[in-house]
mmCIF file of C-alpha atoms in Angstrom:
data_model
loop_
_atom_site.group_PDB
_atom_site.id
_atom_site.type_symbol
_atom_site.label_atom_id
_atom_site.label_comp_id
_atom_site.label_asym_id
_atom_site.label_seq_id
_atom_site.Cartn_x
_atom_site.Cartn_y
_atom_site.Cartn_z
ATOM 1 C CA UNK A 207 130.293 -8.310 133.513
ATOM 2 C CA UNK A 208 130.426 -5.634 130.999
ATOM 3 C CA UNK A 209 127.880 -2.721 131.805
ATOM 4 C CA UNK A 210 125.162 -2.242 128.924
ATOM 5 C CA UNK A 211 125.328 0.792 127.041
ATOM 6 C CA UNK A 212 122.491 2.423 124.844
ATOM 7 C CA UNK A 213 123.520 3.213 121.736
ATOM 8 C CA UNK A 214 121.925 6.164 120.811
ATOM 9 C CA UNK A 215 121.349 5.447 117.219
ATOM 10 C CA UNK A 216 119.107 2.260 118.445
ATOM 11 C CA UNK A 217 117.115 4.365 120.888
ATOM 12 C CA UNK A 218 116.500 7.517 118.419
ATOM 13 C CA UNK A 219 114.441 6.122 115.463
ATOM 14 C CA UNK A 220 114.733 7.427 112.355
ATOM 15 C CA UNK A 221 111.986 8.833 110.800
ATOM 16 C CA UNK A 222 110.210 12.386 109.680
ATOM 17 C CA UNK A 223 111.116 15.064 111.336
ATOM 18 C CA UNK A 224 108.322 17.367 113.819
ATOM 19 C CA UNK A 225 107.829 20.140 112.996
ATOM 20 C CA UNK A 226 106.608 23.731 114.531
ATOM 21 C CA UNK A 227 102.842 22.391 113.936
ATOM 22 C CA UNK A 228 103.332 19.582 115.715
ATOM 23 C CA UNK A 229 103.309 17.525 112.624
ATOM 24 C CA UNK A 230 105.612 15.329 111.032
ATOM 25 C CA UNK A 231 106.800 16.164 107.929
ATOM 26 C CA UNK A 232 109.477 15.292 105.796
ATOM 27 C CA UNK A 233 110.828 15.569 102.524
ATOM 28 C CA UNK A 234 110.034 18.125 100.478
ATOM 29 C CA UNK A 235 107.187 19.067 102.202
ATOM 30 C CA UNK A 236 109.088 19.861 105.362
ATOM 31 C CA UNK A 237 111.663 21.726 102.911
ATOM 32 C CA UNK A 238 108.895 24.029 101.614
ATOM 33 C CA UNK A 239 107.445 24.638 104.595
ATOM 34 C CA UNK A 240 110.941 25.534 106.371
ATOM 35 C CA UNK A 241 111.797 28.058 103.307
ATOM 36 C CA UNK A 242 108.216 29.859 103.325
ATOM 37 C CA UNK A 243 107.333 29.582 107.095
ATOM 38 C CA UNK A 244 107.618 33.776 107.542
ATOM 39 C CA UNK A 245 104.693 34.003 104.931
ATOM 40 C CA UNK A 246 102.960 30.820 106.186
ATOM 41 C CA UNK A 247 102.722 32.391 109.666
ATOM 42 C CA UNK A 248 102.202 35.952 108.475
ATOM 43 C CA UNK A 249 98.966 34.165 106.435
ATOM 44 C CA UNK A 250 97.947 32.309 109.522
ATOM 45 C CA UNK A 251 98.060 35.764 111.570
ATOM 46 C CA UNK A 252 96.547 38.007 109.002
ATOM 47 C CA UNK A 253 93.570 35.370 108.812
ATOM 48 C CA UNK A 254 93.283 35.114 112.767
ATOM 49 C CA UNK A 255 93.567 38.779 113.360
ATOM 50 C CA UNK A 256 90.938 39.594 110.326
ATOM 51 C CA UNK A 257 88.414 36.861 111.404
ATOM 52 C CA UNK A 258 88.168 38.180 114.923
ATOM 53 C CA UNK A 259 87.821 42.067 114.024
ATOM 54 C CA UNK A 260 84.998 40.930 112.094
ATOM 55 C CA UNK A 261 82.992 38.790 114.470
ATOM 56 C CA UNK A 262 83.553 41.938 116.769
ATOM 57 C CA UNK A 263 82.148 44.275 114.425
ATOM 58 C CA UNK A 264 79.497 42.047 112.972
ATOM 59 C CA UNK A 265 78.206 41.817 116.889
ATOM 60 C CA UNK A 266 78.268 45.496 117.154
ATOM 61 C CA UNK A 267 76.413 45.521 113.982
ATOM 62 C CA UNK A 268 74.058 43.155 115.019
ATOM 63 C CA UNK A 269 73.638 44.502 118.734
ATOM 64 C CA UNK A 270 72.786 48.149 117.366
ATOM 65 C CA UNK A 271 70.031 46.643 115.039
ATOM 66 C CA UNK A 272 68.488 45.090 117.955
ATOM 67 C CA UNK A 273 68.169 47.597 120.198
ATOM 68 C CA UNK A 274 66.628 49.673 117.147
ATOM 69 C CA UNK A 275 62.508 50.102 117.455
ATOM 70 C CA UNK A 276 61.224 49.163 114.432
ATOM 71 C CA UNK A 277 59.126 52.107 113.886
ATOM 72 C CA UNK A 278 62.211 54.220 114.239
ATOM 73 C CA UNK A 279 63.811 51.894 110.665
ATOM 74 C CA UNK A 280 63.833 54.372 107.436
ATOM 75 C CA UNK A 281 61.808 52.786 104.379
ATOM 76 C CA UNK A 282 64.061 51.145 103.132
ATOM 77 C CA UNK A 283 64.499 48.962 106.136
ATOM 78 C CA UNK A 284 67.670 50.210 108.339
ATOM 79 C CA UNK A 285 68.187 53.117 110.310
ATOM 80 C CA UNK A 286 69.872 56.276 108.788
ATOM 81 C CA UNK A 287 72.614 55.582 111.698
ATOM 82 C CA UNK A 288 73.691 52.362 110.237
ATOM 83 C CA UNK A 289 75.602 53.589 107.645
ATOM 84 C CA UNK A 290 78.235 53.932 109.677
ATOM 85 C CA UNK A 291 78.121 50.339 110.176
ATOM 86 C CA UNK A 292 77.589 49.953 106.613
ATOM 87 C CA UNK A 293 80.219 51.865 105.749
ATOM 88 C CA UNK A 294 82.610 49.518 107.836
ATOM 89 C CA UNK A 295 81.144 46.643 106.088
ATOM 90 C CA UNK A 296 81.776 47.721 102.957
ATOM 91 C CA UNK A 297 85.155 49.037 103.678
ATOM 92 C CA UNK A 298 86.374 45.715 104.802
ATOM 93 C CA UNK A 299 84.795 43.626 101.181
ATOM 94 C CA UNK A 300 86.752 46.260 99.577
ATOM 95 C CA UNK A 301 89.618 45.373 101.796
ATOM 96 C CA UNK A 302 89.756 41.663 101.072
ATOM 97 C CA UNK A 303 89.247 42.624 97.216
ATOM 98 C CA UNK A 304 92.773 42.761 97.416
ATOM 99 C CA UNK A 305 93.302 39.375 98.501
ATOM 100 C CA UNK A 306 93.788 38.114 94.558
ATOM 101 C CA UNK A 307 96.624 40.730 94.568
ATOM 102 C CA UNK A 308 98.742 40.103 97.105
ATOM 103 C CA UNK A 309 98.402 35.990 96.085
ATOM 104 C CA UNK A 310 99.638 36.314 93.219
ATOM 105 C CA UNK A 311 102.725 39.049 93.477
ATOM 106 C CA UNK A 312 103.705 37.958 97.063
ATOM 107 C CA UNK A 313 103.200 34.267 97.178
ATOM 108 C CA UNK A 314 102.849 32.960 93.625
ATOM 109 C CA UNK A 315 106.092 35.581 91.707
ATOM 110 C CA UNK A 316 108.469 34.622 94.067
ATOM 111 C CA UNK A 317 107.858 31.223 95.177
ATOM 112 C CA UNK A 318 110.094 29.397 92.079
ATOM 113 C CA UNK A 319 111.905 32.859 90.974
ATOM 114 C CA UNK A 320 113.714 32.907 94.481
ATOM 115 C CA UNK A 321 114.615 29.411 94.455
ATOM 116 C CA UNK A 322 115.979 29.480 90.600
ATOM 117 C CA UNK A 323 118.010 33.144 91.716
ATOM 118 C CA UNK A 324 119.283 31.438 94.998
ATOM 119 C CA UNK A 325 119.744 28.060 93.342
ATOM 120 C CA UNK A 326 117.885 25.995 95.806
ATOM 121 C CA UNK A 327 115.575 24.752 93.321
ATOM 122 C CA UNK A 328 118.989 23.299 91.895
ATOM 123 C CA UNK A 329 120.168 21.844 94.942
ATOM 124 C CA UNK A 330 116.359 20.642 95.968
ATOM 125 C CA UNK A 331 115.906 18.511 92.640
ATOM 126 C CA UNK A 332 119.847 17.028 92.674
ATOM 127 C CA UNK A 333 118.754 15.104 95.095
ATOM 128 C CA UNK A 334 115.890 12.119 95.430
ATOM 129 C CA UNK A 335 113.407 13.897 94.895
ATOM 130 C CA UNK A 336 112.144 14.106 91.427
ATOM 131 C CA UNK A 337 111.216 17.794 89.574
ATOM 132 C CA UNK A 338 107.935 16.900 89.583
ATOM 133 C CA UNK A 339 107.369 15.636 92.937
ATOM 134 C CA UNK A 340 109.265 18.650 94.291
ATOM 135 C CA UNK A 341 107.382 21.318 91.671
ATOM 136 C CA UNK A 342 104.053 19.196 92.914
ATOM 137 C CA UNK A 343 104.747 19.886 96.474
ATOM 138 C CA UNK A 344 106.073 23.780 95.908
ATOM 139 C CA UNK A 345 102.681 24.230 94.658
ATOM 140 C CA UNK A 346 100.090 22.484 96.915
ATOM 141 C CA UNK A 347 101.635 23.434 100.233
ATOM 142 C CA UNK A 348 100.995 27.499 99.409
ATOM 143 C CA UNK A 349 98.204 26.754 97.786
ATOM 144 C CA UNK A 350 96.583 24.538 100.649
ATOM 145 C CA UNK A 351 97.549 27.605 102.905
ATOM 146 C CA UNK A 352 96.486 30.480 100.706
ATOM 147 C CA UNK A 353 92.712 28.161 100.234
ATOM 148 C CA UNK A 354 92.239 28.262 103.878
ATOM 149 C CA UNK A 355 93.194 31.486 104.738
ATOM 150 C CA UNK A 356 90.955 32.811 102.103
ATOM 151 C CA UNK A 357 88.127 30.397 102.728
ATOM 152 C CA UNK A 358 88.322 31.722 106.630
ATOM 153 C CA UNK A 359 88.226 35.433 105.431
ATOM 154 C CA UNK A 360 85.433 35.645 103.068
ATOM 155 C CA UNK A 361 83.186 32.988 104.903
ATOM 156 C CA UNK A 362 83.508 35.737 107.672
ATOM 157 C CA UNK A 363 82.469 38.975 106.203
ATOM 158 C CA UNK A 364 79.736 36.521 104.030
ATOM 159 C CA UNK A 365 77.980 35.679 107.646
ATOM 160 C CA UNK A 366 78.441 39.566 108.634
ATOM 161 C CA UNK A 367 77.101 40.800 105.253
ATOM 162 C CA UNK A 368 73.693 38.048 104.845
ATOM 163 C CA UNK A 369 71.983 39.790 107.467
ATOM 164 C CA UNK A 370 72.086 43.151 106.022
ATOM 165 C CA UNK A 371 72.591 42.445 102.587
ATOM 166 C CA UNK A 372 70.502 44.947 99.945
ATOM 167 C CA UNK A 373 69.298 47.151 102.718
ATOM 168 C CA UNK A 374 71.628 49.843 102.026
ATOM 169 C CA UNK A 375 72.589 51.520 98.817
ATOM 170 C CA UNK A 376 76.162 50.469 99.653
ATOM 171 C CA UNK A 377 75.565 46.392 100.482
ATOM 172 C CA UNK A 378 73.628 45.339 97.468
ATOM 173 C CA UNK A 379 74.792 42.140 96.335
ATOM 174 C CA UNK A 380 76.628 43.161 93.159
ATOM 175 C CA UNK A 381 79.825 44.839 95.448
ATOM 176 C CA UNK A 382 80.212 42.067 97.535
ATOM 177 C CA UNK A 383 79.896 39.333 94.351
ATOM 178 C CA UNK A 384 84.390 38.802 93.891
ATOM 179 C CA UNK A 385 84.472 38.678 97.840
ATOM 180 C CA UNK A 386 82.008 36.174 98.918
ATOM 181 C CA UNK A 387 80.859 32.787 98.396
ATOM 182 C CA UNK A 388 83.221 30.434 96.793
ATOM 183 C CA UNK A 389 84.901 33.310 94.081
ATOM 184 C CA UNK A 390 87.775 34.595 96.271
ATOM 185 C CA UNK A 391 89.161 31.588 96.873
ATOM 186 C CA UNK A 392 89.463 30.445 93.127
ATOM 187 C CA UNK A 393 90.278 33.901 92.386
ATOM 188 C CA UNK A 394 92.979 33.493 94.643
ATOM 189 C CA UNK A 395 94.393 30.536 93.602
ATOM 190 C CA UNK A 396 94.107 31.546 89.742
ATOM 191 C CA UNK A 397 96.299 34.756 90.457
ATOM 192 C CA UNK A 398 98.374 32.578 92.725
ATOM 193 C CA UNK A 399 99.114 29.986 89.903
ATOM 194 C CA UNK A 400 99.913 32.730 87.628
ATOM 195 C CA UNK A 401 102.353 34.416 89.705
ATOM 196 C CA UNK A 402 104.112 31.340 89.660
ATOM 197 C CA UNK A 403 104.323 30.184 86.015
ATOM 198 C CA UNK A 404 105.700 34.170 85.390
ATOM 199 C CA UNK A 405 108.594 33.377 88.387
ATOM 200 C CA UNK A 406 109.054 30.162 86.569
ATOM 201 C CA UNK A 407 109.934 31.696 83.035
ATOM 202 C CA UNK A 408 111.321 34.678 84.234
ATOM 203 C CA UNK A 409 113.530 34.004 87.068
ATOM 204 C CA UNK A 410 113.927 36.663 88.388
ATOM 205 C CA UNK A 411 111.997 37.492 91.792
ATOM 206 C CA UNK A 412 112.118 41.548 91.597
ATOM 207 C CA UNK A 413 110.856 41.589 87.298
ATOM 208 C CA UNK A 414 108.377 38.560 88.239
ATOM 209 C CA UNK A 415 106.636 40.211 90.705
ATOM 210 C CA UNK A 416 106.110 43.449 88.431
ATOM 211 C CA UNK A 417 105.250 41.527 85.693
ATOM 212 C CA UNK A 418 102.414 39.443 87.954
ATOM 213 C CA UNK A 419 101.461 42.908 89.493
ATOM 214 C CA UNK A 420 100.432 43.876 85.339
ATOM 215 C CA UNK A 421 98.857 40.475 84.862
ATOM 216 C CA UNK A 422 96.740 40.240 87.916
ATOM 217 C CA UNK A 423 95.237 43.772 87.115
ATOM 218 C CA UNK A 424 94.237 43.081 83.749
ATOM 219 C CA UNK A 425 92.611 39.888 85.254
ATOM 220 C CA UNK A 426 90.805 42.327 87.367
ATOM 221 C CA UNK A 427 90.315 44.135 85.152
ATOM 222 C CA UNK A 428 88.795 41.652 82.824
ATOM 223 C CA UNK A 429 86.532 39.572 84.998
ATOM 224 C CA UNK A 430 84.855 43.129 86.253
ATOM 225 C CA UNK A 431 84.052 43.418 82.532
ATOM 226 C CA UNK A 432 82.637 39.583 82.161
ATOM 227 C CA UNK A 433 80.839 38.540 85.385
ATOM 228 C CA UNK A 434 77.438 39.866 84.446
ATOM 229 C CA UNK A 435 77.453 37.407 82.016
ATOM 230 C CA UNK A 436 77.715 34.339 84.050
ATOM 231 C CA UNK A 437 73.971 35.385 85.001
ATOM 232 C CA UNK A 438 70.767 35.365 82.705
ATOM 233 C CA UNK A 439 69.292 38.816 82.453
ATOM 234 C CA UNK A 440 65.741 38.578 82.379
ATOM 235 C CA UNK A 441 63.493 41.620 82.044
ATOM 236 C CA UNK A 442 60.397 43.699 82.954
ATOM 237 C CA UNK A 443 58.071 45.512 81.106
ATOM 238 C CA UNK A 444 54.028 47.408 81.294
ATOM 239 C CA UNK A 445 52.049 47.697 78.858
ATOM 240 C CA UNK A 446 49.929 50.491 80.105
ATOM 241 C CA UNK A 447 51.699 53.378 77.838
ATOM 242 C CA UNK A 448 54.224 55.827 78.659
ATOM 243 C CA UNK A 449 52.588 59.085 78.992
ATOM 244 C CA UNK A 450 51.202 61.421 81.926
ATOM 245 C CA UNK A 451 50.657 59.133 84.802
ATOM 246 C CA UNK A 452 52.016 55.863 83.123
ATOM 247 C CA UNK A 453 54.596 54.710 85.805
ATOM 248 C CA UNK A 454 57.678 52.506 84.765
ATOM 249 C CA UNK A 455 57.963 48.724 85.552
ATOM 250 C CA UNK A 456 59.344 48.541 89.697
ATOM 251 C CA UNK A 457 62.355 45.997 89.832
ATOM 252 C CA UNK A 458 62.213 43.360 92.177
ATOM 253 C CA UNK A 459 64.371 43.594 95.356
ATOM 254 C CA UNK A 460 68.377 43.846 94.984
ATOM 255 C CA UNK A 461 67.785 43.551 91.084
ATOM 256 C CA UNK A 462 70.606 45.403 89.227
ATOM 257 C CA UNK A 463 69.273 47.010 85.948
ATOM 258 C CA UNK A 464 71.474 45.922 83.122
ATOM 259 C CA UNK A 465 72.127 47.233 79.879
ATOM 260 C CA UNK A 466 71.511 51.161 78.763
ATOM 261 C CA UNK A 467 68.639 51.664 81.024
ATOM 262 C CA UNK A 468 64.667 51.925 80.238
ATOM 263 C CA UNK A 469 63.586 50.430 76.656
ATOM 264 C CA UNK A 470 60.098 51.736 75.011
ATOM 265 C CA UNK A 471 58.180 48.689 74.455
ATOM 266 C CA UNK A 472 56.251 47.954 71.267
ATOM 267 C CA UNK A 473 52.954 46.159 70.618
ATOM 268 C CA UNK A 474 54.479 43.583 68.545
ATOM 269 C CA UNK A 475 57.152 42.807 71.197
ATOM 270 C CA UNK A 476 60.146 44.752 70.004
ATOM 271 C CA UNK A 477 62.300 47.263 72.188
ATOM 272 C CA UNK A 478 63.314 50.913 71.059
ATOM 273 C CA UNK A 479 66.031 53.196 72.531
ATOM 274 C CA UNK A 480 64.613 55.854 74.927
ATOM 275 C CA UNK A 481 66.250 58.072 72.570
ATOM 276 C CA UNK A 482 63.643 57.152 70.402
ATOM 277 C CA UNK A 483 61.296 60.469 69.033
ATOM 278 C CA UNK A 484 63.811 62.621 71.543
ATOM 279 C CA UNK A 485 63.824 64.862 68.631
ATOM 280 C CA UNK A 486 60.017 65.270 68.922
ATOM 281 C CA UNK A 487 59.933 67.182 71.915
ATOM 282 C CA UNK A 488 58.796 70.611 70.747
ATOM 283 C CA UNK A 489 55.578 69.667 71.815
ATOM 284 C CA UNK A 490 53.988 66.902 73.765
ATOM 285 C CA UNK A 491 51.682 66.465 71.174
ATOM 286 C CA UNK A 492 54.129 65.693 68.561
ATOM 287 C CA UNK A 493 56.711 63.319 71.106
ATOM 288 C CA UNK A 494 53.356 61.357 71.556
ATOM 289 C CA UNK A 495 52.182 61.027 68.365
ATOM 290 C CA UNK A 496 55.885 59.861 67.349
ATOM 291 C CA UNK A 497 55.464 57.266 69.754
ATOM 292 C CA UNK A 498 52.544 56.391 68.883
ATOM 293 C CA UNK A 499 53.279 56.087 65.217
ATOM 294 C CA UNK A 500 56.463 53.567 66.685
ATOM 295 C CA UNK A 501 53.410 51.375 68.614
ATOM 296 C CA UNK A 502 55.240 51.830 71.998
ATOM 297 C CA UNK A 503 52.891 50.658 74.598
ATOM 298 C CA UNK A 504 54.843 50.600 77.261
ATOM 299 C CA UNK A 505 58.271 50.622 78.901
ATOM 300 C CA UNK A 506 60.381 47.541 79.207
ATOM 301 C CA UNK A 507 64.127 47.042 82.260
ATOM 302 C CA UNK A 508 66.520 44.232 82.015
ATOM 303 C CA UNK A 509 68.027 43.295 85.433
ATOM 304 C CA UNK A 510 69.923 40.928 87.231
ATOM 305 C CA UNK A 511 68.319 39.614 90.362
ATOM 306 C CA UNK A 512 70.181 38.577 93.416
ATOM 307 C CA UNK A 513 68.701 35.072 93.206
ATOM 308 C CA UNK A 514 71.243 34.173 90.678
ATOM 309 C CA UNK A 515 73.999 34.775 93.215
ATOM 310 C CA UNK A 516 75.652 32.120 93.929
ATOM 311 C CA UNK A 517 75.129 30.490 90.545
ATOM 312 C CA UNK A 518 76.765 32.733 88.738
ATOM 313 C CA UNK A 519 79.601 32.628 91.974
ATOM 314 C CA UNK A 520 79.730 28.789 91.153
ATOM 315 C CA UNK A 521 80.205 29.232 87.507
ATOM 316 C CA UNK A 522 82.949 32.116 87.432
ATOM 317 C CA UNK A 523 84.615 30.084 90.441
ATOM 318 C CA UNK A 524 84.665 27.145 88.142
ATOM 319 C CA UNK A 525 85.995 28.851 85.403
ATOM 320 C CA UNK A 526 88.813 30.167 86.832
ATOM 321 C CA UNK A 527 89.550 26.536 88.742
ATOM 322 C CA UNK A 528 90.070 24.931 85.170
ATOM 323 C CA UNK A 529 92.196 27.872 84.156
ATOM 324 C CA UNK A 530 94.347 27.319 87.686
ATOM 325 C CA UNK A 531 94.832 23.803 86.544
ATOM 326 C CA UNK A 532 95.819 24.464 83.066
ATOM 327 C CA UNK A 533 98.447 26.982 84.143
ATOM 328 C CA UNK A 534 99.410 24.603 87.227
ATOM 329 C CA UNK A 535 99.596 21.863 84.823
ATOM 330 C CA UNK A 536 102.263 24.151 82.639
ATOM 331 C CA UNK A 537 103.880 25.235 85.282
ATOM 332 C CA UNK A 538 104.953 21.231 86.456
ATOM 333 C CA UNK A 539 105.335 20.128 82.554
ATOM 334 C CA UNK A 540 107.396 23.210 81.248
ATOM 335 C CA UNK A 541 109.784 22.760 84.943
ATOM 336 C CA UNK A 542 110.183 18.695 84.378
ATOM 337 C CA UNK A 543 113.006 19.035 81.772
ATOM 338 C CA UNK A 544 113.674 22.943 81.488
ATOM 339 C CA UNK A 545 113.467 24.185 85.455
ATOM 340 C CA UNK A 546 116.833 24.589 85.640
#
């Protein structure tokens, strides 16, 4: 009788490869996640090692305000020892500011730019997979990564700062707006995307990531200029004069002021410049009877209060969403027919 033998093409099914996650993947997903896995891993540590250095310090935060009595807490609602703690706080937002940055030069520039220098992207699409399956797939998996990483981070130091926020000159709500909430991570993505479509026309890794480096600042550099406007200033005013003893309208809690400062406030509703009768000032007498001849009645502050928040969070982050899809839409229409 002959002995059976196991063939060991019938005992080893073919299917997707496992990979280091313990997933299977295949395809080009298990190709792009094989080329980027240093920065995949590098993301996954940054996010673990920055998650847990912020739970620690948001419990020391939170254990020194505890033992604190509360008649020992300064007016304005913390103790004058916390700005240490503050100071870490805010170190850290400004920290993760960066986040946008490093997206878009380190992850987005080089992610098509290597491939087109190295000619992978050549050898990737010569074979069954389409362009735009493969371009599809080059973009989600980073992008999938770079969302949860940045998700992790900023929903972090947003549970550290909500306890604390707007009772110290340096956590009020305007300096932590680009690195809580939903904005980083479409911020993120936006400067990711970018990086990309600049690695896609240039193709050149090195000159890509300079040129995303120029376009991600003026980005900054733009949206610091534009996000007040998401919001809808609103304004508050007296009517009780503005001499001797008059005192100016009080803005509510973690308001910003807005615009060049305190107005003069006329009877029939209209606002003057405080520079308004400054050449008056010989004399009290004659600065008052200037104003008085202008019908101020009172003073008059545009602000910003913190209660618009996360609307105006929702509203930039959506902005910058349908600008990541227009540019991720380029990026997979210009690479179908002229990628390589």
């Amino acid at each position: 009788m002959t002995p059976l033998t196991r063939d060991p093409a019938r005992t080893a099914p073919a299917g997707p490869a496992r990979s280091d996650w313990g997933l299977r993947l295949g395809g080009p997903v298990w190709l792009v996640r094989r080329q980027h896995r240093a920065a995949f891993w590098t993301l996954i540590a940054v996010t673990l090692l920055g998650t847990l250095v912020m739970l620690h310090l948001r419990g020391q935060m939170m254990d020194y305000l505890a033992a604190q009595d509360a008649s020992s807490r300064r007016s304005g609602g913390l103790p004058p020892e916390f700005e240490a703690y503050a100071s870490r706080l805010f170190s850290i937002g400004s920290y993760l500011g960066y986040i946008p940055v490093l997206a878009g030069v380190f992850l987005g520039a080089p992610l098509i730019a290597g491939d087109l220098e190295s000619g992978t992207a050549k050898l990737a699409t010569s074979q069954s997979v389409s362009r735009v399956r493969w371009l599809t797939v080059k973009l989600a998996v980073p992008a999938a990564m770079l969302t949860l990483s940045t998700a992790t981070l900023t929903a972090a130091l947003t549970w550290w700062w909500n306890p604390v926020k707007g009772l110290s000159d340096g956590l009020i709500w305007t300096s932590f707006f680009s690195v809580t909430g939903v904005t980083p991570v479409a911020y993120a993505l936006l400067t990711f995307t970018v990086g990309v479509a600049v690695g896609m026309l240039l193709r050149r890794t090195l000159v890509s990531m300079v040129v995303t480096l120029g376009i991600v600042v003026a980005i900054g550099f733009v949206w610091d200029e534009v996000w007040r406007s998401l919001g809808n200033v609103m304004s508050v005013s007296t009517d009780k004069g503005v001499g001797p003893g008059a005192v100016p309208p009080e803005l509510p809690t973690q308001a910003e002021q807005q615009g060049q400062g305190t107005y003069f406030l006329t009877s029939s509703g209209d606002r003057l410049d405080w520079t308004t009768c400054l050449d008056q000032t010989e004399s009290d007498r004659a600065h008052a009877a200037c104003l008085e001849s202008e019908h101020v009645i009172g003073w008059s502050i545009d602000y910003l209060p913190v209660s618009q928040m996360q609307t105006m969070q929702w509203l930039g982050a959506g902005i910058m969403l349908a600008v990541t899809a227009a540019v991720a839409a380029f990026v997979i229409l210009w690479g179908r027919k002229r990628l390589l």
